[in-house]
Amino acid sequence: MSIHFRAIEHLDKAIELAESESLEHLRYAALELRLAIECLVYQFLPYYRDEVPDELFSEWRPQIILDALVDANPDLPHSHTLRMAPENAKGEPTAWYTMGKQTGLSPKHLRAAHHRLSNFLHATAEDTHVDEEKLRRSVEKVASILEPFRTDSVISNFAVRHSVECECGRRFSRRGRALEKSPLVRCPNKDCKRLWRYVSEEGQVSQWEMVSQEIVCQKCKETTYFSPTQVQPGARLRCSYCNAVSRLEPGVIVQLEPDAG
Ligand SMILES: [Zn+2]
Ligand SMILES: [Zn+2]
């Protein structure tokens, strides 16, 4: 069963439960809608394996995943229709036919919908009660937001991509549209996290440079270059000359001003 099909099954279950007058059923409907949202977001992850950090594959919060997906593909919030046409002998498209559509995933709307439902999925204190009318409105509202996804039949994943092989050996890529927003990309390998900057394309080859920060080894005084994403409080940085490991600790430096009297 595809994950998209599962999302729609959760949506259908929610609609069915919401027909009941029972508060219990209404709360189950809210839970089913949350599962539907999660499936709608998770379905994209396998298509972005070379574009988003590896940590996302063990992440469950749809908001975090969707933010990273949109970061990798700024067009994801917009709906697409995928069309195809066979070419004639001159290489011109002939009869176009529609393969299917992909409804845009708006981080703002999905975040609001997920959050709105979660308010009703916690145990209530003894002297408080669930606002049933508000819960019903929320369930109906979120079900209507999810309804357009029912007829989605494709995942449109065509894009111009630029790729680079990181020093850790991992090859990753970034869409041209994402690079227009920011040329900086983190290596998806969670044990590496080196930061790269896309420079240009020469011929068919993408040019990248590693963004680095120099750290002088306190033992041998040689300089090793690390990615800014590696230079974080608590990081253990190994000198490439003497192998000494330095640990970075955040600290406050007190310095006397030159003209202090
Ligand atoms: Zn790497
Ligand atoms: Zn050293």
Short mmCIF file of C-alpha atoms in Angstrom, two decimals, residues 6-211:
data_model
loop_
_atom_site.label_atom_id
_atom_site.label_comp_id
_atom_site.label_asym_id
_atom_site.label_seq_id
_atom_site.Cartn_x
_atom_site.Cartn_y
_atom_site.Cartn_z
CA ARG A 6 -2.56 5.41 3.56
CA ALA A 7 -2.93 9.20 3.91
CA ILE A 8 -6.26 9.08 2.10
CA GLU A 9 -7.39 6.11 4.19
CA HIS A 10 -6.74 8.17 7.33
CA LEU A 11 -8.67 11.07 5.81
CA ASP A 12 -11.65 8.81 4.97
CA LYS A 13 -11.61 7.30 8.45
CA ALA A 14 -11.63 10.82 9.94
CA ILE A 15 -14.59 11.88 7.80
CA GLU A 16 -16.49 8.75 8.82
CA LEU A 17 -15.74 9.25 12.54
CA ALA A 18 -16.74 12.93 12.38
CA GLU A 19 -20.25 11.93 11.28
CA SER A 20 -20.82 10.51 14.72
CA GLU A 21 -22.23 12.63 17.58
CA SER A 22 -19.78 11.09 20.02
CA LEU A 23 -16.98 13.23 21.42
CA GLU A 24 -14.75 10.16 21.58
CA HIS A 25 -15.17 9.58 17.87
CA LEU A 26 -14.49 13.22 17.13
CA ARG A 27 -11.18 13.02 18.96
CA TYR A 28 -10.27 9.87 17.06
CA ALA A 29 -11.07 11.81 13.89
CA ALA A 30 -8.53 14.48 14.92
CA LEU A 31 -5.92 11.76 15.43
CA GLU A 32 -6.65 10.23 12.01
CA LEU A 33 -6.23 13.65 10.37
CA ARG A 34 -2.87 14.14 12.05
CA LEU A 35 -1.76 10.75 10.71
CA ALA A 36 -2.99 11.79 7.25
CA ILE A 37 -0.87 14.97 7.38
CA GLU A 38 2.16 12.96 8.48
CA CYS A 39 1.76 10.47 5.60
CA LEU A 40 1.34 13.30 3.07
CA VAL A 41 4.67 14.77 4.17
CA TYR A 42 6.58 11.49 4.66
CA GLN A 43 5.73 10.33 1.13
CA PHE A 44 8.25 12.82 -0.32
CA LEU A 45 11.25 11.81 1.77
CA PRO A 46 12.53 8.91 -0.41
CA TYR A 47 12.67 11.31 -3.39
CA TYR A 48 14.96 13.72 -1.50
CA ARG A 49 17.54 11.28 -0.14
CA ASP A 50 20.43 13.14 -1.79
CA GLU A 51 19.09 16.59 -0.93
CA VAL A 52 18.12 16.69 2.75
CA PRO A 53 20.09 15.84 5.93
CA ASP A 54 20.14 12.16 6.88
CA GLU A 55 18.73 12.96 10.34
CA LEU A 56 15.35 13.66 8.74
CA PHE A 57 14.90 9.96 8.02
CA SER A 58 14.54 9.32 11.74
CA GLU A 59 12.47 12.46 12.35
CA TRP A 60 8.68 12.13 12.87
CA ARG A 61 7.57 15.78 13.19
CA PRO A 62 6.05 16.68 9.82
CA GLN A 63 6.75 20.40 10.30
CA ILE A 64 10.52 19.83 10.58
CA ILE A 65 10.52 17.47 7.57
CA LEU A 66 8.41 19.78 5.44
CA ASP A 67 10.61 22.81 6.21
CA ALA A 68 13.66 20.86 5.01
CA LEU A 69 11.82 19.62 1.90
CA VAL A 70 10.79 23.17 0.99
CA ASP A 71 14.33 24.34 1.66
CA ALA A 72 15.50 21.77 -0.91
CA ASN A 73 12.61 22.43 -3.28
CA PRO A 74 11.11 25.94 -3.06
CA ASP A 75 8.41 24.88 -5.56
CA LEU A 76 6.92 22.23 -3.28
CA PRO A 77 4.24 24.59 -1.83
CA HIS A 78 2.85 25.10 -5.36
CA SER A 79 0.57 22.68 -7.19
CA HIS A 80 1.86 21.08 -10.39
CA THR A 81 0.24 19.29 -13.28
CA LEU A 82 2.50 16.89 -15.11
CA ARG A 83 1.96 16.65 -18.87
CA MET A 84 3.66 14.61 -21.56
CA ALA A 85 3.61 14.55 -25.34
CA PRO A 86 5.24 12.23 -27.87
CA GLU A 87 7.61 14.02 -30.29
CA ASN A 88 7.21 14.03 -34.04
CA ALA A 89 10.11 13.55 -36.50
CA LYS A 90 11.15 17.21 -36.06
CA GLY A 91 11.40 16.78 -32.31
CA GLU A 92 8.28 18.86 -31.67
CA PRO A 93 5.70 17.81 -29.06
CA THR A 94 2.47 16.51 -30.59
CA ALA A 95 -0.64 15.67 -28.53
CA TRP A 96 -0.21 16.61 -24.87
CA TYR A 97 -1.80 14.41 -22.26
CA THR A 98 -2.01 14.92 -18.51
CA MET A 99 -0.21 12.35 -16.36
CA GLY A 100 -1.50 13.67 -13.08
CA LYS A 101 -1.28 16.42 -10.51
CA GLN A 102 0.57 17.09 -7.30
CA THR A 103 -1.10 19.44 -4.83
CA GLY A 104 1.18 22.02 -3.22
CA LEU A 105 2.21 21.41 0.39
CA SER A 106 2.13 24.68 2.27
CA PRO A 107 4.28 24.54 5.44
CA LYS A 108 2.24 27.37 6.93
CA HIS A 109 -1.13 25.67 6.41
CA LEU A 110 -0.01 22.17 7.35
CA ARG A 111 1.77 23.40 10.47
CA ALA A 112 -1.37 25.30 11.55
CA ALA A 113 -3.59 22.28 10.82
CA HIS A 114 -1.38 19.82 12.70
CA HIS A 115 -1.09 22.16 15.67
CA ARG A 116 -4.79 22.93 15.73
CA LEU A 117 -5.61 19.23 16.08
CA SER A 118 -2.95 18.48 18.67
CA ASN A 119 -4.71 20.77 21.15
CA PHE A 120 -7.47 18.15 21.40
CA LEU A 121 -5.26 15.10 21.72
CA HIS A 122 -4.14 15.55 25.30
CA ALA A 123 -5.77 14.33 28.48
CA THR A 124 -7.81 17.08 30.14
CA ALA A 125 -7.61 18.08 33.79
CA GLU A 126 -10.61 17.15 35.93
CA ASP A 127 -12.24 20.58 36.00
CA THR A 128 -11.80 21.37 32.32
CA HIS A 129 -13.71 20.00 29.38
CA VAL A 130 -13.12 19.68 25.65
CA ASP A 131 -14.78 22.41 23.58
CA GLU A 132 -16.68 20.01 21.36
CA GLU A 133 -17.88 22.64 18.90
CA LYS A 134 -14.37 23.97 18.43
CA LEU A 135 -13.08 20.43 17.96
CA ARG A 136 -15.76 19.74 15.33
CA ARG A 137 -14.91 22.94 13.46
CA SER A 138 -11.21 22.06 13.54
CA VAL A 139 -11.82 18.53 12.24
CA GLU A 140 -14.02 19.83 9.41
CA LYS A 141 -11.57 22.60 8.53
CA VAL A 142 -8.54 20.30 8.40
CA ALA A 143 -10.46 17.62 6.43
CA SER A 144 -11.29 20.29 3.83
CA ILE A 145 -7.61 21.35 3.64
CA LEU A 146 -6.60 17.73 2.98
CA GLU A 147 -9.37 16.93 0.49
CA PRO A 148 -7.49 18.23 -2.63
CA PHE A 149 -4.68 15.69 -1.99
CA ARG A 150 -7.13 12.82 -2.58
CA THR A 151 -6.80 12.99 -6.38
CA ASP A 152 -3.01 13.43 -6.48
CA SER A 153 -1.50 10.80 -8.71
CA VAL A 154 2.12 11.81 -9.31
CA ILE A 155 5.16 13.07 -7.48
CA SER A 156 6.71 15.60 -9.80
CA ASN A 157 10.43 15.49 -9.26
CA PHE A 158 11.96 16.94 -12.42
CA ALA A 159 14.44 19.72 -11.73
CA VAL A 160 17.83 21.04 -12.72
CA ARG A 161 20.21 19.80 -10.04
CA HIS A 162 23.86 20.53 -9.27
CA SER A 163 25.81 17.87 -7.46
CA VAL A 164 29.11 17.63 -5.63
CA GLU A 165 31.09 14.86 -3.96
CA CYS A 166 31.95 15.81 -0.40
CA GLU A 167 35.32 15.04 1.20
CA CYS A 168 33.58 12.32 3.25
CA GLY A 169 32.77 10.52 -0.02
CA ARG A 170 29.06 11.32 0.00
CA ARG A 171 27.66 12.70 -3.24
CA PHE A 172 24.73 15.07 -2.81
CA SER A 173 22.78 17.46 -4.98
CA ARG A 174 20.84 20.70 -4.82
CA ARG A 175 18.17 22.02 -7.14
CA GLY A 176 18.92 25.16 -9.12
CA ARG A 177 15.84 26.85 -7.63
CA ALA A 178 17.12 26.21 -4.08
CA LEU A 179 20.58 27.54 -4.98
CA GLU A 180 19.01 30.78 -6.20
CA LYS A 181 17.78 31.26 -2.63
CA SER A 182 21.04 30.25 -0.96
CA PRO A 183 24.26 28.85 -2.44
CA LEU A 184 25.18 27.22 0.89
CA VAL A 185 24.46 23.51 1.35
CA ARG A 186 25.31 21.19 4.20
CA CYS A 187 26.55 17.68 3.41
CA PRO A 188 23.61 15.37 4.31
CA ASN A 189 25.91 12.90 6.08
CA LYS A 190 25.20 13.46 9.77
CA ASP A 191 28.76 12.48 10.73
CA CYS A 192 30.23 15.04 8.32
CA LYS A 193 28.05 18.16 7.98
CA ARG A 194 30.70 19.98 5.94
CA LEU A 195 29.37 23.17 4.42
CA TRP A 196 29.65 23.77 0.68
CA ARG A 197 29.03 26.81 -1.49
CA TYR A 198 27.83 26.43 -5.06
CA VAL A 199 29.92 28.68 -7.31
CA SER A 200 28.91 28.19 -10.95
CA GLU A 201 28.45 25.72 -13.76
CA GLU A 202 31.22 25.33 -16.32
CA GLY A 203 30.19 23.22 -19.29
CA GLN A 204 28.20 20.45 -17.68
CA VAL A 205 30.26 20.47 -14.49
CA SER A 206 29.09 22.20 -11.33
CA GLN A 207 31.74 24.10 -9.41
CA TRP A 208 31.58 24.04 -5.62
CA GLU A 209 33.90 25.17 -2.84
CA MET A 210 34.05 23.98 0.73
CA VAL A 211 33.37 26.71 3.25
#
